[in-house]
Amino acid sequence: MSGTELTVTLSGGSAADARAVVQALEPTFGAADERPGDDGATVHTATFEHEAADRPSDGASADAARLSAPVTVTVQGTPEAVEKASATLSRTFTTRDQGAASGDQEQERELLLEP
């Protein structure tokens, strides 16, 4: 199977909250291209370009589950990658599904993660 790309956009919360969300996805998708920094940004983005189908989807870190504020997360990629990301985040954080949109070969889902 070819590599899967997943793009994650995070808003709300702090840079540490954004890093916690990215860290929670790494057991499933491998290392992100870059973790969110402390640059004062209000929106953070991370991209995973790994073999998502070949990684277990149940290994989110318990340490990543602490958030200081609500974080809105948009995950975009193949339907399989979006489903795995949504499931991983739902196991790690308290989540509310804010909706989804599907295209021909790509899907997008928005989740609200609560502290």
PDB file of C-alpha atoms in Angstrom:
ATOM      1  CA  MET A   1       0.000   0.000   0.000  1.00  0.00           C
ATOM      2  CA  SER A   2       1.291   3.491  -0.762  1.00  0.00           C
ATOM      3  CA  GLY A   3       1.940   6.097   1.932  1.00  0.00           C
ATOM      4  CA  THR A   4      -0.965   7.950   3.470  1.00  0.00           C
ATOM      5  CA  GLU A   5      -0.964  11.680   4.035  1.00  0.00           C
ATOM      6  CA  LEU A   6      -2.944  13.145   6.895  1.00  0.00           C
ATOM      7  CA  THR A   7      -3.102  16.881   7.523  1.00  0.00           C
ATOM      8  CA  VAL A   8      -4.098  18.066  10.990  1.00  0.00           C
ATOM      9  CA  THR A   9      -5.046  21.687  11.685  1.00  0.00           C
ATOM     10  CA  LEU A  10      -5.406  22.768  15.315  1.00  0.00           C
ATOM     11  CA  SER A  11      -6.852  25.972  16.766  1.00  0.00           C
ATOM     12  CA  GLY A  12      -7.621  27.046  20.303  1.00  0.00           C
ATOM     13  CA  GLY A  13      -5.546  26.083  23.294  1.00  0.00           C
ATOM     14  CA  SER A  14      -1.803  26.608  23.530  1.00  0.00           C
ATOM     15  CA  ALA A  15       1.160  25.398  21.500  1.00  0.00           C
ATOM     16  CA  ALA A  16       1.632  22.745  24.209  1.00  0.00           C
ATOM     17  CA  ASP A  17      -1.953  21.572  23.615  1.00  0.00           C
ATOM     18  CA  ALA A  18      -1.286  21.360  19.864  1.00  0.00           C
ATOM     19  CA  ARG A  19       1.887  19.333  20.543  1.00  0.00           C
ATOM     20  CA  ALA A  20      -0.090  16.996  22.832  1.00  0.00           C
ATOM     21  CA  VAL A  21      -2.596  16.296  20.049  1.00  0.00           C
ATOM     22  CA  VAL A  22       0.165  15.648  17.506  1.00  0.00           C
ATOM     23  CA  GLN A  23       1.952  13.401  20.019  1.00  0.00           C
ATOM     24  CA  ALA A  24      -1.266  11.407  20.509  1.00  0.00           C
ATOM     25  CA  LEU A  25      -1.411  10.692  16.760  1.00  0.00           C
ATOM     26  CA  GLU A  26       2.238   9.644  16.387  1.00  0.00           C
ATOM     27  CA  PRO A  27       1.834   6.037  17.632  1.00  0.00           C
ATOM     28  CA  THR A  28      -0.675   5.516  14.815  1.00  0.00           C
ATOM     29  CA  PHE A  29       0.885   7.595  12.018  1.00  0.00           C
ATOM     30  CA  GLY A  30       4.576   7.891  12.902  1.00  0.00           C
ATOM     31  CA  ALA A  31       6.395  11.160  13.462  1.00  0.00           C
ATOM     32  CA  ALA A  32       4.801  14.320  12.116  1.00  0.00           C
ATOM     33  CA  ASP A  33       6.737  16.407   9.630  1.00  0.00           C
ATOM     34  CA  GLU A  34       7.151  19.028  12.357  1.00  0.00           C
ATOM     35  CA  ARG A  35       5.657  19.504  15.813  1.00  0.00           C
ATOM     36  CA  PRO A  36       3.954  22.806  16.642  1.00  0.00           C
ATOM     37  CA  GLY A  37       6.396  25.329  18.109  1.00  0.00           C
ATOM     38  CA  ASP A  38       6.087  28.147  20.622  1.00  0.00           C
ATOM     39  CA  ASP A  39       5.930  30.861  17.968  1.00  0.00           C
ATOM     40  CA  GLY A  40       2.719  32.523  19.186  1.00  0.00           C
ATOM     41  CA  ALA A  41       0.644  31.111  16.324  1.00  0.00           C
ATOM     42  CA  THR A  42      -3.087  30.722  16.879  1.00  0.00           C
ATOM     43  CA  VAL A  43      -3.418  27.919  14.307  1.00  0.00           C
ATOM     44  CA  HIS A  44      -1.004  24.981  14.091  1.00  0.00           C
ATOM     45  CA  THR A  45      -0.672  22.428  11.298  1.00  0.00           C
ATOM     46  CA  ALA A  46       1.031  19.037  11.194  1.00  0.00           C
ATOM     47  CA  THR A  47       1.312  16.592   8.311  1.00  0.00           C
ATOM     48  CA  PHE A  48       1.879  12.869   8.610  1.00  0.00           C
ATOM     49  CA  GLU A  49       3.204  11.088   5.510  1.00  0.00           C
ATOM     50  CA  HIS A  50       3.512   7.494   6.659  1.00  0.00           C
ATOM     51  CA  GLU A  51       2.097   4.019   6.195  1.00  0.00           C
ATOM     52  CA  ALA A  52      -0.916   4.525   8.449  1.00  0.00           C
ATOM     53  CA  ALA A  53      -2.436   1.165   7.534  1.00  0.00           C
ATOM     54  CA  ASP A  54       0.645  -0.712   8.760  1.00  0.00           C
ATOM     55  CA  ARG A  55       0.702   0.820  12.253  1.00  0.00           C
ATOM     56  CA  PRO A  56      -1.450  -0.227  15.197  1.00  0.00           C
ATOM     57  CA  SER A  57      -4.212   2.258  15.906  1.00  0.00           C
ATOM     58  CA  ASP A  58      -4.539   1.816  19.669  1.00  0.00           C
ATOM     59  CA  GLY A  59      -1.315   3.225  21.105  1.00  0.00           C
ATOM     60  CA  ALA A  60      -1.994   6.836  22.054  1.00  0.00           C
ATOM     61  CA  SER A  61       0.070   8.094  24.957  1.00  0.00           C
ATOM     62  CA  ALA A  62      -1.753   8.726  28.232  1.00  0.00           C
ATOM     63  CA  ASP A  63       0.544  11.726  28.828  1.00  0.00           C
ATOM     64  CA  ALA A  64      -0.832  13.394  25.693  1.00  0.00           C
ATOM     65  CA  ALA A  65      -4.384  13.439  27.095  1.00  0.00           C
ATOM     66  CA  ARG A  66      -3.982  16.640  29.116  1.00  0.00           C
ATOM     67  CA  LEU A  67      -5.214  19.848  27.508  1.00  0.00           C
ATOM     68  CA  SER A  68      -5.346  23.311  29.082  1.00  0.00           C
ATOM     69  CA  ALA A  69      -8.245  24.512  26.909  1.00  0.00           C
ATOM     70  CA  PRO A  70     -10.612  23.227  24.214  1.00  0.00           C
ATOM     71  CA  VAL A  71      -8.880  22.551  20.890  1.00  0.00           C
ATOM     72  CA  THR A  72     -10.604  22.377  17.514  1.00  0.00           C
ATOM     73  CA  VAL A  73      -8.942  19.777  15.296  1.00  0.00           C
ATOM     74  CA  THR A  74      -9.577  19.306  11.591  1.00  0.00           C
ATOM     75  CA  VAL A  75      -8.187  16.086  10.108  1.00  0.00           C
ATOM     76  CA  GLN A  76      -8.003  15.752   6.334  1.00  0.00           C
ATOM     77  CA  GLY A  77      -6.836  12.827   4.215  1.00  0.00           C
ATOM     78  CA  THR A  78      -7.977   9.471   2.886  1.00  0.00           C
ATOM     79  CA  PRO A  79     -11.143   8.111   4.514  1.00  0.00           C
ATOM     80  CA  GLU A  80      -9.056   5.408   6.228  1.00  0.00           C
ATOM     81  CA  ALA A  81      -6.553   7.927   7.644  1.00  0.00           C
ATOM     82  CA  VAL A  82      -9.313  10.273   8.840  1.00  0.00           C
ATOM     83  CA  GLU A  83     -11.133   7.379  10.537  1.00  0.00           C
ATOM     84  CA  LYS A  84      -7.944   6.190  12.266  1.00  0.00           C
ATOM     85  CA  ALA A  85      -7.096   9.709  13.408  1.00  0.00           C
ATOM     86  CA  SER A  86     -10.628  10.294  14.706  1.00  0.00           C
ATOM     87  CA  ALA A  87     -10.632   6.978  16.574  1.00  0.00           C
ATOM     88  CA  THR A  88      -7.205   7.655  18.092  1.00  0.00           C
ATOM     89  CA  LEU A  89      -8.209  11.134  19.261  1.00  0.00           C
ATOM     90  CA  SER A  90     -11.514   9.838  20.656  1.00  0.00           C
ATOM     91  CA  ARG A  91      -9.668   7.244  22.745  1.00  0.00           C
ATOM     92  CA  THR A  92      -7.195   9.819  24.047  1.00  0.00           C
ATOM     93  CA  PHE A  93      -9.349  12.910  24.612  1.00  0.00           C
ATOM     94  CA  THR A  94     -12.942  13.836  25.348  1.00  0.00           C
ATOM     95  CA  THR A  95     -14.213  14.647  21.857  1.00  0.00           C
ATOM     96  CA  ARG A  96     -17.262  16.096  20.162  1.00  0.00           C
ATOM     97  CA  ASP A  97     -17.728  15.438  16.461  1.00  0.00           C
ATOM     98  CA  GLN A  98     -18.363  18.790  14.759  1.00  0.00           C
ATOM     99  CA  GLY A  99     -19.058  17.388  11.296  1.00  0.00           C
ATOM    100  CA  ALA A 100     -17.464  15.824   8.246  1.00  0.00           C
ATOM    101  CA  ALA A 101     -17.205  16.392   4.514  1.00  0.00           C
ATOM    102  CA  SER A 102     -16.272  13.860   1.856  1.00  0.00           C
ATOM    103  CA  GLY A 103     -14.819  14.259  -1.608  1.00  0.00           C
ATOM    104  CA  ASP A 104     -13.936  11.717  -4.284  1.00  0.00           C
ATOM    105  CA  GLN A 105     -10.802  10.393  -2.588  1.00  0.00           C
ATOM    106  CA  GLU A 106     -10.460  12.568   0.491  1.00  0.00           C
ATOM    107  CA  GLN A 107     -12.366  13.214   3.673  1.00  0.00           C
ATOM    108  CA  GLU A 108     -12.327  15.958   6.288  1.00  0.00           C
ATOM    109  CA  ARG A 109     -13.597  15.779   9.872  1.00  0.00           C
ATOM    110  CA  GLU A 110     -13.684  18.416  12.582  1.00  0.00           C
ATOM    111  CA  LEU A 111     -13.492  17.459  16.249  1.00  0.00           C
ATOM    112  CA  LEU A 112     -13.627  19.536  19.403  1.00  0.00           C
ATOM    113  CA  LEU A 113     -11.252  18.164  22.041  1.00  0.00           C
ATOM    114  CA  GLU A 114     -12.124  19.182  25.589  1.00  0.00           C
ATOM    115  CA  PRO A 115      -9.830  19.333  28.631  1.00  0.00           C
TER     116      PRO A 115
END
